[in-house]
Tab-separated table of C-alpha atoms and ligand atoms in Angstrom:
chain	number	residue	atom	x	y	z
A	1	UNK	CA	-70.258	-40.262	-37.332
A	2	UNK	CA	-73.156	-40.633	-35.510
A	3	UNK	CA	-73.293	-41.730	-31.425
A	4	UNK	CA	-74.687	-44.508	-32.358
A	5	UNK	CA	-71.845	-45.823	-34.127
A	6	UNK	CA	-69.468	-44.372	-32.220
A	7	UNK	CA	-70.687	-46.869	-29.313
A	8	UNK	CA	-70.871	-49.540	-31.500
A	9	UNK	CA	-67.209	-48.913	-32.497
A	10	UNK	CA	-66.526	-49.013	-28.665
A	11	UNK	CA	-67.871	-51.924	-27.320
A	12	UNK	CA	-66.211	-53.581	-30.716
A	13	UNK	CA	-62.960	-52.358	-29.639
A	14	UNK	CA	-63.875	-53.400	-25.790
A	15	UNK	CA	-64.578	-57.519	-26.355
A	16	UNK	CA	-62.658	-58.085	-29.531
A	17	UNK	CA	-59.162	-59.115	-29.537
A	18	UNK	CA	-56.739	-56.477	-31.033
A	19	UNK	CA	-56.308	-58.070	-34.930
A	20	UNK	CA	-60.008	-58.544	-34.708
A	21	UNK	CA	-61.026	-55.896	-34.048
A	22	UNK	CA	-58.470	-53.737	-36.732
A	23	UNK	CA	-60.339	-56.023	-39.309
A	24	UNK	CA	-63.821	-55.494	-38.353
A	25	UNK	CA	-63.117	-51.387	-38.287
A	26	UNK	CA	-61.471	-51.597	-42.033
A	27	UNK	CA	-64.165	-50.996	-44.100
A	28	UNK	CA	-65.690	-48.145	-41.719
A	29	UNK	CA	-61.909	-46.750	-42.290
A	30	UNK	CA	-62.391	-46.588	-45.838
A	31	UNK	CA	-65.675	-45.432	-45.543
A	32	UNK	CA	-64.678	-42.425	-43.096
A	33	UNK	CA	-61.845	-41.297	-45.691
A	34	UNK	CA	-64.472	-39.683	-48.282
A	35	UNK	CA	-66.131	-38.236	-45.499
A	36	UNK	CA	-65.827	-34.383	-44.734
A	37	UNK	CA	-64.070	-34.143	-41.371
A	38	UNK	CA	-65.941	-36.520	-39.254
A	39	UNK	CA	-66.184	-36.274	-35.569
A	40	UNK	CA	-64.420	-38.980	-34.515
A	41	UNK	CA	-63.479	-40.857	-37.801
A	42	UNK	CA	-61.725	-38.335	-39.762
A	43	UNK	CA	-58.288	-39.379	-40.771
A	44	UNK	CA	-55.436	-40.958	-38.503
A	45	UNK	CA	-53.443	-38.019	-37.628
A	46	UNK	CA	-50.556	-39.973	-39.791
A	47	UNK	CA	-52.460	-39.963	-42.967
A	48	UNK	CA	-53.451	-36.327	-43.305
A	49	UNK	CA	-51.934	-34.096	-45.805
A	50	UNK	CA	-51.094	-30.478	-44.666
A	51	UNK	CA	-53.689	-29.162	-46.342
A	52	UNK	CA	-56.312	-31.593	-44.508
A	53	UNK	CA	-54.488	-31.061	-41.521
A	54	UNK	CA	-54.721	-27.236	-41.761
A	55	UNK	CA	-58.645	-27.934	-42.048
A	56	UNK	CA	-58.398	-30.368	-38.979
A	57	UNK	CA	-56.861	-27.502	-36.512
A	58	UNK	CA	-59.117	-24.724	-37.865
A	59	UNK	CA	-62.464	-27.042	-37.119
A	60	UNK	CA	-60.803	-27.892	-33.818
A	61	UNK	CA	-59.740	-24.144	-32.947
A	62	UNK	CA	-64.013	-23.027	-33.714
A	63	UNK	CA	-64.976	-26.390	-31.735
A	64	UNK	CA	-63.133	-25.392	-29.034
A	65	UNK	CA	-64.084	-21.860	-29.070
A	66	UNK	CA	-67.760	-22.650	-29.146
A	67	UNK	CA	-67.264	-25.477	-26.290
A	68	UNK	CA	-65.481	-23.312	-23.880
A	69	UNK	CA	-65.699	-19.649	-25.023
A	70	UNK	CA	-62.169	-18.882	-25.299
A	71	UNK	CA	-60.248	-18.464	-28.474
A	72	UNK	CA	-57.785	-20.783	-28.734
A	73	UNK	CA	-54.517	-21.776	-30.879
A	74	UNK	CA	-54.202	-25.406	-32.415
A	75	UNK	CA	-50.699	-25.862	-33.820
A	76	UNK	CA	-49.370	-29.271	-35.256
A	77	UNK	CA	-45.917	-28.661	-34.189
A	78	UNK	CA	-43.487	-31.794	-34.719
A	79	UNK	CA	-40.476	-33.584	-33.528
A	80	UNK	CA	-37.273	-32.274	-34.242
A	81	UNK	CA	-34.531	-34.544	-36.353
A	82	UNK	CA	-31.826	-34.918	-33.909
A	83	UNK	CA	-33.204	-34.515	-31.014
A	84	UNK	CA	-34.460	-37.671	-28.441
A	85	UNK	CA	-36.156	-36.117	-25.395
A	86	UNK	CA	-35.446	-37.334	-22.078
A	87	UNK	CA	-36.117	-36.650	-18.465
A	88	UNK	CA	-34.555	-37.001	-14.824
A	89	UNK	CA	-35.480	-35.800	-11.606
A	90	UNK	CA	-33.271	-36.100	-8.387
A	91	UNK	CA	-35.287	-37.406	-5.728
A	92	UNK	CA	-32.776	-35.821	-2.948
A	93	UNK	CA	-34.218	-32.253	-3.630
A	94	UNK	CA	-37.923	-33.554	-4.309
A	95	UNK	CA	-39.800	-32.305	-1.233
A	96	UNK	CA	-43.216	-34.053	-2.459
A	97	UNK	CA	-44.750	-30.470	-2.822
A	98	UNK	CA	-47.109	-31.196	-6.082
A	99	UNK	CA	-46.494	-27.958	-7.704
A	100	UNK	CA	-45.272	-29.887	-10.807
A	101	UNK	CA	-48.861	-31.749	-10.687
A	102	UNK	CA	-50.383	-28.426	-10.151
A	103	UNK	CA	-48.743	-26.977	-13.286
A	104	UNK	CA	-49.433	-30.047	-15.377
A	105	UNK	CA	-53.074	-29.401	-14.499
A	106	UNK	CA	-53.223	-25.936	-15.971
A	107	UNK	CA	-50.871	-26.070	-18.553
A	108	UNK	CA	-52.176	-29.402	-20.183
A	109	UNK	CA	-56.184	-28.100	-19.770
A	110	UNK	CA	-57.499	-31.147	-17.357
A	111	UNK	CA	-60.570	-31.199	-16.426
A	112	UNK	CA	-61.003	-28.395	-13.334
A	113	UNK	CA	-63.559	-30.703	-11.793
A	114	UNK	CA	-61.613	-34.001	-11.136
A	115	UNK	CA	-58.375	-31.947	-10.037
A	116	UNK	CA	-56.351	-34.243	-12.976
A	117	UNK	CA	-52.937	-34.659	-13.891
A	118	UNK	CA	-50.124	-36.421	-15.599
A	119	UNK	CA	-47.818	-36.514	-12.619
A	120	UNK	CA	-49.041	-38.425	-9.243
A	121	UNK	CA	-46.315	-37.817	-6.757
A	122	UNK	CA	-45.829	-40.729	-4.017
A	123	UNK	CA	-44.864	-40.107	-0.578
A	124	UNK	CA	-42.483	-43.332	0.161
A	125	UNK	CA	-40.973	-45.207	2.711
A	126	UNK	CA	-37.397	-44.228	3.274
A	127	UNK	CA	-35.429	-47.755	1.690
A	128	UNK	CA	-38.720	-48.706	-0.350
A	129	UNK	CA	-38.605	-48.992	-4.186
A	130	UNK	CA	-41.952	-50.254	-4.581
A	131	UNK	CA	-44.373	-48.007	-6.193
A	132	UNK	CA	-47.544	-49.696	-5.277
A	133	UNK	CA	-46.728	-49.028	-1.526
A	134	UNK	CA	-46.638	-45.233	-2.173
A	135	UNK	CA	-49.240	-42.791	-1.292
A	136	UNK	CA	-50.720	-40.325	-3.400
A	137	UNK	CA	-53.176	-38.819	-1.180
A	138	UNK	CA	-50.739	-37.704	1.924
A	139	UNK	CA	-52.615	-34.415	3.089
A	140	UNK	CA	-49.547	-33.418	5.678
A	141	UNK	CA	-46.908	-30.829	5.957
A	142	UNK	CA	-43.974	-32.108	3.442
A	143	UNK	CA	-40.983	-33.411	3.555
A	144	UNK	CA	-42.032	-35.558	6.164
A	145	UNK	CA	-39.905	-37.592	8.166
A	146	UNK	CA	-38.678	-40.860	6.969
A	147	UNK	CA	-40.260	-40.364	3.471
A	148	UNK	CA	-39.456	-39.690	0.156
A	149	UNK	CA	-41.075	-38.779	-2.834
A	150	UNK	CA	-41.564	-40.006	-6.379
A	151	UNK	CA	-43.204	-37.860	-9.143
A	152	UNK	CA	-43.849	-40.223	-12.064
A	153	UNK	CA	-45.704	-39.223	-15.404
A	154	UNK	CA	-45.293	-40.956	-18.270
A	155	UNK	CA	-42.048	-42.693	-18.813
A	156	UNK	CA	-41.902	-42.110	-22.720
A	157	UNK	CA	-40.765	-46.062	-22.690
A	158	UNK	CA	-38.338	-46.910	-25.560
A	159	UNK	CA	-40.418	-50.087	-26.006
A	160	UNK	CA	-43.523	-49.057	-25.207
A	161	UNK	CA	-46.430	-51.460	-23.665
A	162	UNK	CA	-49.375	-49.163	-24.300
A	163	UNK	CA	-47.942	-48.579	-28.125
A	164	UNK	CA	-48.113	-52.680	-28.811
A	165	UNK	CA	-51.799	-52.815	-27.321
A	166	UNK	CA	-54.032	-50.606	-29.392
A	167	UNK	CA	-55.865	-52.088	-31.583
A	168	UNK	CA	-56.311	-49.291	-34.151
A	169	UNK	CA	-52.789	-47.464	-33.575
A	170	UNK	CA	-54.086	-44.808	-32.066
A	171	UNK	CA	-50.728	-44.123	-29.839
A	172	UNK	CA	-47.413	-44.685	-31.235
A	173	UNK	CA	-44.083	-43.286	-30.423
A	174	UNK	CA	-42.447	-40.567	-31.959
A	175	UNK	CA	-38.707	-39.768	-33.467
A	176	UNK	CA	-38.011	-37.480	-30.537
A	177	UNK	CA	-39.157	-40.131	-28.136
A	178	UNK	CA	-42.563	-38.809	-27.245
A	179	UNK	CA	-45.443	-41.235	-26.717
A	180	UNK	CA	-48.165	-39.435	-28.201
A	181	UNK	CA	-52.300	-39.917	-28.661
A	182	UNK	CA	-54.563	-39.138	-31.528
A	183	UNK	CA	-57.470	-38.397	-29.382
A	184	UNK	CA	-59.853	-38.588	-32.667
A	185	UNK	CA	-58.652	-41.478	-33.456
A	186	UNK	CA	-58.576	-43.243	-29.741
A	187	UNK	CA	-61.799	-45.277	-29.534
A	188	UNK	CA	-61.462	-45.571	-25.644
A	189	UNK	CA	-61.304	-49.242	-25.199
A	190	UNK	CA	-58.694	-48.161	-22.916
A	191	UNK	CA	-56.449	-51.297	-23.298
A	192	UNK	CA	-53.354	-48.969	-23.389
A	193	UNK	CA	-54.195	-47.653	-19.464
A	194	UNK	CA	-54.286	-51.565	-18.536
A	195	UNK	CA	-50.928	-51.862	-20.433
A	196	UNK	CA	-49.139	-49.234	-18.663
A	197	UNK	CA	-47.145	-50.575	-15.896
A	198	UNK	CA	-46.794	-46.724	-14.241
A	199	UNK	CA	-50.568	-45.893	-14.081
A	200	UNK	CA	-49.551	-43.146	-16.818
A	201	UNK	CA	-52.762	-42.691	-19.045
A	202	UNK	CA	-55.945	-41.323	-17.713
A	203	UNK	CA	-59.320	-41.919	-19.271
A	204	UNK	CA	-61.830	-39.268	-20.112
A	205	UNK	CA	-64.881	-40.085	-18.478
A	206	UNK	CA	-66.714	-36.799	-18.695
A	207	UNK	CA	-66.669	-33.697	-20.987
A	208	UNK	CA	-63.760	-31.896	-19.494
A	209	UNK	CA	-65.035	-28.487	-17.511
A	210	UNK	CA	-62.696	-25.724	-18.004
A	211	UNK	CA	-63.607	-21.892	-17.655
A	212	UNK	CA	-62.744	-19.712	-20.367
A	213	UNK	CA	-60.843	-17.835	-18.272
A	214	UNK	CA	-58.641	-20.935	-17.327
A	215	UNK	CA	-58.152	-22.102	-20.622
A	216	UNK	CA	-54.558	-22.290	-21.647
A	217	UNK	CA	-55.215	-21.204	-25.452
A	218	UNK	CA	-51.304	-22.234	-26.533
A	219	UNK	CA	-52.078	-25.909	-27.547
A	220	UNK	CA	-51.078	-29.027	-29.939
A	221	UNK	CA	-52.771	-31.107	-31.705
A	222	UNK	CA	-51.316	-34.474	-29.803
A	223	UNK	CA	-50.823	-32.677	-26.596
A	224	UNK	CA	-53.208	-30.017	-24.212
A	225	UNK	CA	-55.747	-29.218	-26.318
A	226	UNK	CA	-58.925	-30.380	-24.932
A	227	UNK	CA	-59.349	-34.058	-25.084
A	228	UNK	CA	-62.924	-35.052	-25.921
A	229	UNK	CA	-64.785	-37.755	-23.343
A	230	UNK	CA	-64.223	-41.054	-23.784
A	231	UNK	CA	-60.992	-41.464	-25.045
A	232	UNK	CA	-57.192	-41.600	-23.498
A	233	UNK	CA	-54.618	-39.136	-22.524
A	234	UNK	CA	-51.318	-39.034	-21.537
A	235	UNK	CA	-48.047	-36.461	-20.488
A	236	UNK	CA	-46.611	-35.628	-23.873
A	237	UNK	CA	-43.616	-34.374	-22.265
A	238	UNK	CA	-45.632	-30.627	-22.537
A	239	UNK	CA	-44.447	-31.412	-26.915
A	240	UNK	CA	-46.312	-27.498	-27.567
A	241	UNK	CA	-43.510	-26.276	-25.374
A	242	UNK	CA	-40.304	-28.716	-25.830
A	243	UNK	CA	-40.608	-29.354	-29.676
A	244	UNK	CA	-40.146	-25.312	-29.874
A	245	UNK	CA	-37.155	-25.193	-27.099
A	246	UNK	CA	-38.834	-24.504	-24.106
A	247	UNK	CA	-38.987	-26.327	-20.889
A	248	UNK	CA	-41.883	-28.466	-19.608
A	249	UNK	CA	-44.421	-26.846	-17.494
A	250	UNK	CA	-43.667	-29.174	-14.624
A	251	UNK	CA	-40.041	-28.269	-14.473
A	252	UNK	CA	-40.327	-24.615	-14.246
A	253	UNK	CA	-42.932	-25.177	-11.585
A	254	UNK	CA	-40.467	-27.205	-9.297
A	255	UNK	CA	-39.393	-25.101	-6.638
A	256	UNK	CA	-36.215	-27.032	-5.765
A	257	UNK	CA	-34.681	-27.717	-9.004
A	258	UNK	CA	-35.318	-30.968	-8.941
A	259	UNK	CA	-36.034	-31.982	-12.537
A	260	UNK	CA	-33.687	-31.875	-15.406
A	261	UNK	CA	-34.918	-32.215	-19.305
A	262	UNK	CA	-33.138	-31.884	-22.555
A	263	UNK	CA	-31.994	-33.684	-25.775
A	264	UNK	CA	-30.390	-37.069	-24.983
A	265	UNK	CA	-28.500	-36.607	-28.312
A	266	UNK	CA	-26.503	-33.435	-27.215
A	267	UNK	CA	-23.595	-34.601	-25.793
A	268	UNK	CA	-23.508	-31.184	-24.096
A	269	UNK	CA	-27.048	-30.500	-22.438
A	270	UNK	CA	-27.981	-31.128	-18.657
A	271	UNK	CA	-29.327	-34.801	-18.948
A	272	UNK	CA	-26.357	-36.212	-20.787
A	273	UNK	CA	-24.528	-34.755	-17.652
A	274	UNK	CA	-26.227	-35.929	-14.913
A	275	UNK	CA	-26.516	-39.713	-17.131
A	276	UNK	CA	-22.713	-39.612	-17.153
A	277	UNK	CA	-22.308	-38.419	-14.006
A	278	UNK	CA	-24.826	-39.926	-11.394
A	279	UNK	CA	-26.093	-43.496	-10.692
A	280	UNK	CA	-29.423	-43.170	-12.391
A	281	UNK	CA	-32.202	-45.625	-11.913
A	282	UNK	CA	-35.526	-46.450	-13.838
A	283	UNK	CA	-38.704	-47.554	-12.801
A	284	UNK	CA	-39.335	-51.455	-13.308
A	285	UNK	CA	-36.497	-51.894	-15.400
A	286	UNK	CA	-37.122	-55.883	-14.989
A	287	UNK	CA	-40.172	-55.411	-17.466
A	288	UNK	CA	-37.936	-54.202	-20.170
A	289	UNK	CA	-39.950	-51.192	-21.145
A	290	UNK	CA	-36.618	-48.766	-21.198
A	291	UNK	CA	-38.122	-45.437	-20.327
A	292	UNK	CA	-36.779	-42.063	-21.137
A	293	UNK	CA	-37.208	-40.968	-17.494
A	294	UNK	CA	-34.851	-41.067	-15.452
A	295	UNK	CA	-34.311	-40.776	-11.070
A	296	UNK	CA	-31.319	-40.742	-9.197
A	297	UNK	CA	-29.816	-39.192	-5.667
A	298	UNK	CA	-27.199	-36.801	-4.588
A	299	UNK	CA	-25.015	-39.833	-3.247
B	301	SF4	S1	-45.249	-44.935	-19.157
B	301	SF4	FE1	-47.118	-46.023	-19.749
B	301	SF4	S2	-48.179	-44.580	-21.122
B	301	SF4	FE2	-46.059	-43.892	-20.997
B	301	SF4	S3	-45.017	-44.861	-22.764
B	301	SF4	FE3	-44.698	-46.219	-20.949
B	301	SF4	S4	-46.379	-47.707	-21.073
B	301	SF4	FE4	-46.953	-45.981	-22.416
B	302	SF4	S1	-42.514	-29.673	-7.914
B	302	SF4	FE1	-40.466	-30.530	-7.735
B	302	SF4	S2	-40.207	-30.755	-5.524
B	302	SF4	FE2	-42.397	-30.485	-5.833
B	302	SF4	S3	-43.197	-32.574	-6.005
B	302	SF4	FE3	-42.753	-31.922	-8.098
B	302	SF4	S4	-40.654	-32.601	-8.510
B	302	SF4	FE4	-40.967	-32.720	-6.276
């Protein structure tokens, strides 16, 4: 696919309404399908057949090497039956010091110059629930005095808001929970950022700059590999690490223990513990969204 109709697919998917806009992209859908492997158009990540898929990752693994110099690994690595994936983090031990931010940054290959990540941590009032009164950009010694601080990322929301919004189901949720992105598949109309009621999806506005040398070359499909420009992104819950039993990059970066993950279906792991045994909160619970991440305090 050409730039050219690449932009014409995004202003499309910019002033159309959703069903409108699925209906004017059907026949370039069909048309895509007996294509090779198209740069943006090749098939929804849904419809490929291991065998196309196996072609997808090993065009994406040379892309990337020839972008950013650095051999890389591409695996399609999915969800687990029997496992739901959820988070919690005590905000009594959080001490606002960003180095789960700092680990999403390397771990999930943002962009070096726009110092991205998935997590934003607020520095907030003592008493205060509401997020749009923290502050992200507090530049002071931490803990401070009379605040407290709230890491959000992506909430994995049972009923997602950003899932119901795309007009060519280009995010949808996963068995294990995980909100996920096909980023060749995204168009960037970015109606799924506007949807998000915790400012969880970031847009791509630029080529990402990485150097070779800080490439992380462990990557997924529909998490850290390099996200083109102009489309979406999101936390994936660090999926090339959890889907194969490890913990999220942002966890083992806490220095204070504050974050617990696991599988919401074992009725013996960490998070079923602290869900059965402390008064756990979510974020906005009024809009119904029912998020798989979880806060709560010592007392
Ligand atoms: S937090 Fe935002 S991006 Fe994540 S699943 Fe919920 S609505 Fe979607
Ligand atoms: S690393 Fe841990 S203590 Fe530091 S801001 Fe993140 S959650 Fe809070």
């Amino acid at each position: 696919m050409d730039k050219a109709k690449r932009r014409t697919l995004k202003v499309l998917g910019s002033t159309l309404g959703a069903a409108a806009f699925a209906y004017a992209i059907e026949p370039l859908r069909a048309w895509a399908s007996d294509m090779s492997l198209g740069e943006l158009l090749q098939k929804h990540y849904r419809e490929l057949t291991p065998d196309e898929m196996r072609a997808v990752l090993a065009r994406l693994e040379a892309d990337a090497e020839a972008k950013y110099g650095r051999e890389v690994t591409i695996e399609d690595i999915r969800p687990t039956p029997g496992v739901e994936l959820g988070y919690a983090l005590n905000l009594s031990v959080c001490i606002g010091c960003r180095k789960c931010a700092e680990a999403c940054h390397v771990e999930n290959n943002h962009d070096r110059t726009t110092n991205n990540s998935y997590i934003r941590v607020l520095e907030m009032e003592q008493g205060s629930f509401d997020l749009e009164k923290g502050t992200t950009t507090y530049d002071h010694a931490v803990p401070s005095p009379g605040k407290y601080y709230l890491p959000v990322q992506c909430q994995q929301c049972d009923n997602a808001p950003c899932v119901k919004v795309c007009p060519v189901q280009a995010t949808w949720k996963e068995s294990d929970g995980i909100v996920v992105v096909d980023y060749n598949w995204c168009i960037g109309c970015r109606y799924c950022e506007a949807a998000c009621p915790y400012h969880a999806r970031r847009f791509n506005w630029s080529k990402p700059e990485i150097p070779a040398e800080e490439i992380n070359p462990n990557q997924s499909y529909l998490s850290n590999r390099v996200r083109p420009q102009g489309v979406v992104e999101k936390c994936t819950f660090c999926l090339h690490r959890t889907r194969k039993g490890l913990l999220p990059a942002c966890l083992e970066a806490c220095p204070t223990g504050a974050r617990v993950f696991g599988n919401l279906l074992d009725p013996n792991s960490e998070i079923r513990w602290v869900l059965a045994h402390k008064r756990v909160y979510v974020l906005k619970e009024e809009l119904g969204t029912r998020p798989r991440f979880f806060y709560y305090f010592d007392n």
